[in-house]
Short mmCIF file of C-alpha atoms in Angstrom, two decimals:
data_model
loop_
_atom_site.label_atom_id
_atom_site.label_comp_id
_atom_site.label_asym_id
_atom_site.label_seq_id
_atom_site.Cartn_x
_atom_site.Cartn_y
_atom_site.Cartn_z
CA UNK A 908 94.23 124.32 102.12
CA UNK A 909 97.39 125.20 100.25
CA UNK A 910 99.47 123.86 103.14
CA UNK A 911 97.61 120.55 102.99
CA UNK A 912 98.75 120.01 99.39
CA UNK A 913 102.05 121.94 99.52
CA UNK A 914 104.89 120.22 97.64
CA UNK A 915 103.27 116.79 97.86
CA UNK A 916 105.31 113.78 96.82
CA UNK A 917 102.22 111.63 96.29
CA UNK A 918 99.42 113.80 94.89
CA UNK A 919 100.56 113.53 91.28
CA UNK A 920 101.20 109.77 91.46
CA UNK A 921 97.88 108.97 93.10
CA UNK A 922 95.55 111.49 91.45
CA UNK A 923 97.10 112.58 88.15
CA UNK A 924 98.87 109.52 86.81
CA UNK A 925 95.48 107.89 86.26
CA UNK A 926 94.64 110.80 83.94
CA UNK A 927 97.87 110.53 81.91
CA UNK A 928 95.90 109.28 78.89
CA UNK A 929 94.34 112.78 78.74
CA UNK A 930 97.36 114.91 79.66
CA UNK A 931 100.68 113.11 79.52
CA UNK A 932 102.59 115.48 81.81
CA UNK A 933 101.12 114.21 85.10
CA UNK A 934 104.06 115.01 87.39
CA UNK A 935 103.79 118.14 89.53
CA UNK A 936 106.61 120.53 90.39
CA UNK A 937 106.22 122.82 93.38
CA UNK A 938 107.07 126.47 92.70
CA UNK A 939 108.46 127.70 96.03
CA UNK A 940 108.45 131.34 94.95
CA UNK A 941 104.80 131.43 93.86
CA UNK A 942 103.65 128.86 96.44
CA UNK A 943 101.77 126.69 93.94
CA UNK A 944 102.34 123.94 91.43
CA UNK A 945 104.22 125.12 88.37
CA UNK A 946 102.04 125.40 85.28
CA UNK A 947 103.46 123.42 82.42
CA UNK A 948 102.30 122.44 78.96
CA UNK A 949 100.05 119.37 78.84
CA UNK A 950 99.83 119.33 82.65
CA UNK A 951 97.05 119.46 85.24
CA UNK A 952 99.07 121.82 87.47
CA UNK A 953 96.93 124.87 86.75
CA UNK A 954 93.73 122.91 87.33
CA UNK A 955 95.16 121.46 90.56
CA UNK A 956 96.05 124.96 91.80
CA UNK A 957 92.54 126.17 91.01
CA UNK A 958 90.99 123.15 92.71
CA UNK A 959 93.10 123.68 95.84
CA UNK A 960 91.92 127.29 95.95
CA UNK A 961 88.31 126.23 95.43
CA UNK A 962 88.54 123.59 98.17
CA UNK A 963 89.80 126.28 100.54
CA UNK A 964 86.71 128.42 99.87
CA UNK A 965 83.99 125.87 100.59
CA UNK A 966 82.59 125.00 104.00
CA UNK A 967 83.41 121.32 104.46
CA UNK A 968 80.45 119.17 105.44
CA UNK A 969 80.58 117.31 108.74
CA UNK A 970 79.46 114.14 106.96
CA UNK A 971 81.04 114.05 103.51
CA UNK A 972 79.58 110.60 102.90
CA UNK A 973 76.18 112.28 102.41
CA UNK A 974 77.53 113.96 99.28
CA UNK A 975 79.05 110.72 98.03
CA UNK A 976 75.86 108.79 98.82
CA UNK A 977 73.92 111.21 96.64
CA UNK A 978 76.14 110.28 93.70
CA UNK A 979 75.67 106.57 94.38
CA UNK A 980 71.90 107.02 94.64
CA UNK A 981 71.93 108.73 91.23
CA UNK A 982 73.75 105.71 89.79
CA UNK A 983 71.10 103.38 91.22
CA UNK A 984 68.13 105.47 90.07
CA UNK A 985 69.36 106.53 86.64
CA UNK A 986 71.87 103.93 85.52
CA UNK A 987 70.14 100.96 87.14
CA UNK A 988 73.30 99.67 88.78
CA UNK A 989 72.77 96.94 91.30
CA UNK A 990 74.75 98.45 94.13
CA UNK A 991 73.74 98.85 97.74
CA UNK A 992 75.10 100.06 101.02
CA UNK A 993 76.14 97.36 103.48
CA UNK A 994 77.51 98.32 106.90
CA UNK A 995 78.22 101.85 105.68
CA UNK A 996 80.01 100.79 102.47
CA UNK A 997 78.77 100.67 98.90
CA UNK A 998 79.11 97.22 97.36
CA UNK A 999 78.50 95.92 93.87
CA UNK A 1000 81.01 98.10 92.01
CA UNK A 1001 84.31 99.84 92.65
CA UNK A 1002 83.60 102.90 94.79
CA UNK A 1003 85.61 105.32 92.64
CA UNK A 1004 83.69 104.14 89.57
CA UNK A 1005 80.39 104.75 91.36
CA UNK A 1006 81.47 108.31 92.18
CA UNK A 1007 82.77 108.90 88.65
CA UNK A 1008 79.53 107.79 87.03
CA UNK A 1009 77.40 109.64 89.57
CA UNK A 1010 79.51 112.72 88.94
CA UNK A 1011 78.25 113.04 85.38
CA UNK A 1012 75.09 114.66 86.73
CA UNK A 1013 76.85 116.61 89.52
CA UNK A 1014 76.54 120.23 88.35
CA UNK A 1015 79.90 122.00 88.78
CA UNK A 1016 81.09 118.90 90.66
CA UNK A 1017 79.37 120.31 93.77
CA UNK A 1018 78.98 117.00 95.61
CA UNK A 1019 82.48 115.89 94.63
CA UNK A 1020 84.00 119.18 95.84
CA UNK A 1021 82.15 118.95 99.14
CA UNK A 1022 83.16 115.31 99.53
CA UNK A 1023 86.83 116.21 98.93
CA UNK A 1024 86.67 119.14 101.36
CA UNK A 1025 85.00 116.90 103.94
CA UNK A 1026 87.65 114.22 103.51
CA UNK A 1027 90.38 116.83 103.99
CA UNK A 1028 88.67 118.17 107.11
CA UNK A 1029 88.36 114.63 108.48
CA UNK A 1030 92.08 114.06 107.89
CA UNK A 1031 93.01 117.33 109.56
CA UNK A 1032 90.73 116.53 112.51
CA UNK A 1033 92.93 113.43 112.94
CA UNK A 1034 96.15 115.52 112.79
CA UNK A 1035 96.91 114.38 109.25
CA UNK A 1036 97.71 117.91 108.13
CA UNK A 1037 99.26 117.11 104.75
CA UNK A 1038 98.10 114.94 101.86
CA UNK A 1039 101.26 112.81 102.12
CA UNK A 1040 100.55 112.11 105.81
CA UNK A 1041 97.00 110.80 105.35
CA UNK A 1042 96.03 107.27 106.27
CA UNK A 1043 96.63 105.31 103.07
CA UNK A 1044 93.11 104.17 102.17
CA UNK A 1045 91.65 107.65 102.80
CA UNK A 1046 94.50 109.21 100.85
CA UNK A 1047 93.76 106.94 97.88
CA UNK A 1048 90.06 107.79 98.01
CA UNK A 1049 90.75 111.54 98.18
CA UNK A 1050 93.12 111.17 95.22
CA UNK A 1051 90.39 109.35 93.30
CA UNK A 1052 87.86 112.10 94.09
CA UNK A 1053 90.35 114.73 92.89
CA UNK A 1054 90.99 112.75 89.70
CA UNK A 1055 87.24 112.42 89.10
CA UNK A 1056 86.74 116.16 89.52
CA UNK A 1057 89.56 116.94 87.09
CA UNK A 1058 88.31 114.32 84.64
CA UNK A 1059 84.79 115.73 84.63
CA UNK A 1060 86.10 119.25 84.16
CA UNK A 1061 88.12 118.20 81.11
CA UNK A 1062 85.50 115.92 79.57
CA UNK A 1063 83.74 117.33 76.50
#
């Protein structure tokens, strides 16, 4: 898992910049000696390193959409959003917003973690062995899932 995120040029821009209102130091620096992102003040680097480790420990689901669908179904049932699945895609609201709102009930971000691990596995199954090499729309969605996880872990 560490190799998938190693010294990424895009991870911070796509996942962390959207959280810059919480922690202003959103840029990541790769520490070649310690083989992780360098922890800095007011940065998500430590949380990113921990998340990468955690993602490496979980068994990725074959169908990560099941975990994401569970979050969307929570939004329908508990927040009364008028969203529905059409041809395999959720419509009626921005997908990342659906996952973010559904994630508020996701204990320890379990569904989000499994969704991220499943997305990484799907990328690697397609020989996209690094975050920077992912197909662009899937890369953006994985970045959003990572941002949502970090946001929920830092929310009061």
